[in-house]
């Protein structure tokens, strides 16, 4: 694997640093995560569990090793410093957190570029950078799929399907999606597509502010139309009308999707685990 032989020490909790470590581990790096001796990473205690560890923790920290040294003793601190000194990369977010998976992605990218620069200088001396033509196949859905966290592992290990939560994040409050302005032309096409020209032509619904005051009425009109049609029928009509729309997949839909299977999007961790649920690649 491209990062085989690279040792990474990861000193961080929650999402950002563990995501960077996971991405490096997926490409062969040895990632050693340092946790608190009492309780470990807080993510171990979130949502569904397998044994004494949450599925979310297992997903975010896939393929990483873990140690929990008591840094209050001088001997242990010296051992940890020795481990860091003989490693290639140190990742940490124990101070001000960069806070999310995208930050972890940027961190991993920066590490890879630094390792590449080090290898180039070691093997060839100081040489100017020259761009090379490459064909890079990037799937839009796969790039976002890794952000589903423990959605598929929760289903794979426990058979649990997430309920509809609207704009809210499962298990956390407060969290929601709030309305913004714009999209008036889409509204007209939307109402035309569902056979409600009266709503399309209603002056009080010409702006988002007006529609927001009658949001329940609009939702009922839309649901009355969608509830009499299959998901594929709804998508076909809206696509023809130029109205952006897409299906909301359950974890079961994702696991059984032929496109995800053909591209090998579902991975199982290399580091031994008591269970091996399918997880999103990346």
Tab-separated table of C-alpha atoms in Angstrom, residues 51-255:
chain	number	residue	atom	x	y	z
A	51	UNK	CA	-19.388	-4.466	23.267
A	52	UNK	CA	-18.112	-1.446	25.198
A	53	UNK	CA	-17.364	0.751	22.166
A	54	UNK	CA	-19.720	2.729	19.923
A	55	UNK	CA	-20.140	1.967	16.231
A	56	UNK	CA	-19.418	5.640	15.515
A	57	UNK	CA	-16.002	5.377	17.197
A	58	UNK	CA	-15.191	2.211	15.257
A	59	UNK	CA	-16.117	3.933	11.989
A	60	UNK	CA	-14.214	7.184	12.529
A	61	UNK	CA	-11.113	5.405	13.906
A	62	UNK	CA	-11.069	2.466	11.466
A	63	UNK	CA	-7.708	0.640	11.090
A	64	UNK	CA	-6.098	2.662	13.896
A	65	UNK	CA	-4.318	1.125	16.863
A	66	UNK	CA	-5.004	2.556	20.303
A	67	UNK	CA	-3.015	2.995	23.502
A	68	UNK	CA	-4.041	4.746	26.724
A	69	UNK	CA	-0.881	5.749	28.620
A	70	UNK	CA	-1.073	7.527	31.964
A	71	UNK	CA	0.980	10.624	31.185
A	72	UNK	CA	1.111	11.662	34.845
A	73	UNK	CA	4.183	9.491	35.397
A	74	UNK	CA	7.573	10.540	34.077
A	75	UNK	CA	8.497	7.090	32.807
A	76	UNK	CA	5.346	6.806	30.694
A	77	UNK	CA	5.757	10.346	29.344
A	78	UNK	CA	9.291	9.471	28.278
A	79	UNK	CA	8.036	6.375	26.457
A	80	UNK	CA	5.394	8.399	24.608
A	81	UNK	CA	7.945	11.047	23.629
A	82	UNK	CA	10.187	8.274	22.317
A	83	UNK	CA	7.273	6.915	20.275
A	84	UNK	CA	6.642	10.366	18.802
A	85	UNK	CA	10.322	10.908	18.044
A	86	UNK	CA	10.545	7.704	15.983
A	87	UNK	CA	7.324	8.416	14.064
A	88	UNK	CA	6.908	10.175	10.734
A	89	UNK	CA	3.755	12.161	11.496
A	90	UNK	CA	2.069	13.635	14.561
A	91	UNK	CA	-1.627	14.570	14.311
A	92	UNK	CA	-3.285	16.413	17.173
A	93	UNK	CA	-6.446	18.359	17.864
A	94	UNK	CA	-6.518	18.383	21.649
A	95	UNK	CA	-6.327	22.179	21.768
A	96	UNK	CA	-8.591	24.320	19.604
A	97	UNK	CA	-10.396	21.740	17.488
A	98	UNK	CA	-10.642	22.092	13.721
A	99	UNK	CA	-13.791	20.151	14.309
A	100	UNK	CA	-15.068	18.167	11.329
A	101	UNK	CA	-14.439	15.512	8.706
A	102	UNK	CA	-13.519	18.007	5.981
A	103	UNK	CA	-10.754	19.380	8.186
A	104	UNK	CA	-9.516	15.831	8.671
A	105	UNK	CA	-9.474	15.370	4.914
A	106	UNK	CA	-7.353	18.484	4.426
A	107	UNK	CA	-5.023	17.352	7.209
A	108	UNK	CA	-4.523	13.947	5.604
A	109	UNK	CA	-3.887	15.577	2.227
A	110	UNK	CA	-1.278	17.867	3.778
A	111	UNK	CA	0.472	14.910	5.403
A	112	UNK	CA	0.625	12.972	2.137
A	113	UNK	CA	2.031	15.970	0.247
A	114	UNK	CA	4.656	16.511	2.956
A	115	UNK	CA	5.682	12.844	2.842
A	116	UNK	CA	5.881	13.017	-0.944
A	117	UNK	CA	8.052	16.133	-0.757
A	118	UNK	CA	10.333	14.482	1.816
A	119	UNK	CA	10.722	11.354	-0.313
A	120	UNK	CA	11.440	13.394	-3.440
A	121	UNK	CA	14.115	15.467	-1.736
A	122	UNK	CA	15.677	12.380	-0.149
A	123	UNK	CA	15.868	10.422	-3.409
A	124	UNK	CA	16.555	13.155	-5.944
A	125	UNK	CA	17.736	16.200	-4.056
A	126	UNK	CA	16.097	19.578	-4.544
A	127	UNK	CA	14.219	19.430	-7.845
A	128	UNK	CA	11.593	21.802	-9.233
A	129	UNK	CA	7.998	20.618	-9.116
A	130	UNK	CA	6.636	19.639	-12.515
A	131	UNK	CA	2.936	19.001	-13.071
A	132	UNK	CA	2.087	15.610	-14.578
A	133	UNK	CA	-1.006	14.707	-16.524
A	134	UNK	CA	-3.225	12.337	-14.570
A	135	UNK	CA	-6.681	10.885	-15.047
A	136	UNK	CA	-8.438	11.039	-11.666
A	137	UNK	CA	-11.777	9.261	-11.352
A	138	UNK	CA	-13.769	10.924	-8.569
A	139	UNK	CA	-17.315	9.816	-7.733
A	140	UNK	CA	-19.556	12.576	-6.374
A	141	UNK	CA	-21.567	10.122	-4.273
A	142	UNK	CA	-18.505	8.334	-2.868
A	143	UNK	CA	-16.957	11.619	-1.756
A	144	UNK	CA	-20.055	12.360	0.328
A	145	UNK	CA	-20.690	8.735	1.365
A	146	UNK	CA	-17.771	8.789	3.806
A	147	UNK	CA	-19.549	11.607	5.668
A	148	UNK	CA	-22.418	9.298	6.673
A	149	UNK	CA	-20.338	8.248	9.696
A	150	UNK	CA	-21.895	5.169	11.353
A	151	UNK	CA	-25.082	5.046	9.239
A	152	UNK	CA	-24.178	1.831	7.401
A	153	UNK	CA	-22.263	0.189	10.306
A	154	UNK	CA	-25.290	0.747	12.575
A	155	UNK	CA	-27.428	-1.129	10.041
A	156	UNK	CA	-24.802	-3.759	9.197
A	157	UNK	CA	-24.137	-4.704	12.817
A	158	UNK	CA	-27.517	-4.006	14.432
A	159	UNK	CA	-30.077	-3.850	11.619
A	160	UNK	CA	-31.016	-0.346	12.783
A	161	UNK	CA	-32.367	2.073	10.164
A	162	UNK	CA	-32.212	5.788	10.946
A	163	UNK	CA	-35.592	7.475	11.255
A	164	UNK	CA	-36.477	10.620	9.324
A	165	UNK	CA	-35.182	13.604	11.289
A	166	UNK	CA	-35.510	16.383	8.719
A	167	UNK	CA	-32.620	18.797	9.037
A	168	UNK	CA	-31.723	17.561	12.493
A	169	UNK	CA	-28.619	15.481	13.245
A	170	UNK	CA	-29.395	12.089	14.756
A	171	UNK	CA	-28.884	11.989	18.509
A	172	UNK	CA	-27.759	15.611	18.933
A	173	UNK	CA	-29.682	18.757	19.870
A	174	UNK	CA	-29.996	21.551	18.973
A	175	UNK	CA	-29.273	20.914	15.297
A	176	UNK	CA	-31.424	21.727	12.280
A	177	UNK	CA	-31.515	23.250	8.789
A	178	UNK	CA	-32.943	26.768	8.660
A	179	UNK	CA	-34.659	28.460	5.681
A	180	UNK	CA	-32.873	30.959	3.421
A	181	UNK	CA	-33.965	33.168	0.529
A	182	UNK	CA	-33.861	32.185	-3.152
A	183	UNK	CA	-35.257	29.448	-5.370
A	184	UNK	CA	-38.388	31.280	-6.541
A	185	UNK	CA	-38.168	30.042	-10.146
A	186	UNK	CA	-37.862	26.455	-8.950
A	187	UNK	CA	-41.050	26.868	-6.915
A	188	UNK	CA	-43.070	27.719	-10.017
A	189	UNK	CA	-41.827	24.640	-11.873
A	190	UNK	CA	-42.403	22.538	-8.773
A	191	UNK	CA	-46.056	23.521	-8.420
A	192	UNK	CA	-46.622	23.056	-12.153
A	193	UNK	CA	-45.134	19.549	-11.969
A	194	UNK	CA	-47.444	18.455	-9.148
A	195	UNK	CA	-50.513	19.909	-10.810
A	196	UNK	CA	-51.047	22.902	-8.501
A	197	UNK	CA	-51.072	25.971	-10.795
A	198	UNK	CA	-53.167	27.838	-8.235
A	199	UNK	CA	-50.283	27.740	-5.769
A	200	UNK	CA	-47.819	28.610	-8.524
A	201	UNK	CA	-49.757	31.770	-9.422
A	202	UNK	CA	-50.624	32.853	-5.867
A	203	UNK	CA	-48.956	36.293	-5.337
A	204	UNK	CA	-48.482	35.616	-1.635
A	205	UNK	CA	-46.281	32.634	-2.527
A	206	UNK	CA	-44.065	34.496	-4.995
A	207	UNK	CA	-41.207	34.838	-2.484
A	208	UNK	CA	-39.624	32.463	-0.027
A	209	UNK	CA	-40.711	34.694	2.861
A	210	UNK	CA	-44.342	34.289	1.826
A	211	UNK	CA	-43.992	30.561	1.291
A	212	UNK	CA	-42.437	30.111	4.708
A	213	UNK	CA	-45.544	31.491	6.405
A	214	UNK	CA	-47.599	28.825	4.579
A	215	UNK	CA	-45.022	26.043	4.740
A	216	UNK	CA	-47.393	23.502	6.288
A	217	UNK	CA	-49.921	24.043	3.498
A	218	UNK	CA	-47.220	23.572	0.858
A	219	UNK	CA	-45.871	20.446	2.536
A	220	UNK	CA	-49.358	18.941	2.623
A	221	UNK	CA	-49.880	19.723	-1.079
A	222	UNK	CA	-46.563	18.141	-2.025
A	223	UNK	CA	-47.065	15.087	0.189
A	224	UNK	CA	-50.565	14.563	-1.210
A	225	UNK	CA	-48.950	14.312	-4.636
A	226	UNK	CA	-45.910	12.195	-3.695
A	227	UNK	CA	-47.896	9.767	-1.529
A	228	UNK	CA	-49.782	8.504	-4.591
A	229	UNK	CA	-46.623	7.761	-6.578
A	230	UNK	CA	-43.537	5.611	-6.255
A	231	UNK	CA	-40.187	7.196	-5.579
A	232	UNK	CA	-39.030	6.531	-9.155
A	233	UNK	CA	-42.192	8.099	-10.583
A	234	UNK	CA	-41.736	11.219	-8.467
A	235	UNK	CA	-38.092	11.591	-9.490
A	236	UNK	CA	-38.904	11.145	-13.183
A	237	UNK	CA	-41.560	13.881	-13.137
A	238	UNK	CA	-39.418	16.351	-11.193
A	239	UNK	CA	-36.355	15.721	-13.348
A	240	UNK	CA	-38.391	16.399	-16.484
A	241	UNK	CA	-39.632	19.652	-14.913
A	242	UNK	CA	-36.135	20.810	-13.975
A	243	UNK	CA	-36.788	20.591	-10.239
A	244	UNK	CA	-33.744	19.418	-8.208
A	245	UNK	CA	-34.683	16.303	-6.232
A	246	UNK	CA	-33.150	13.043	-5.111
A	247	UNK	CA	-34.046	9.935	-3.131
A	248	UNK	CA	-33.212	9.597	0.550
A	249	UNK	CA	-31.430	6.262	0.769
A	250	UNK	CA	-31.618	4.083	3.858
A	251	UNK	CA	-28.541	2.123	4.910
A	252	UNK	CA	-30.253	-0.947	3.424
A	253	UNK	CA	-30.560	0.830	0.057
A	254	UNK	CA	-26.865	1.722	0.136
A	255	UNK	CA	-25.698	-1.771	1.090
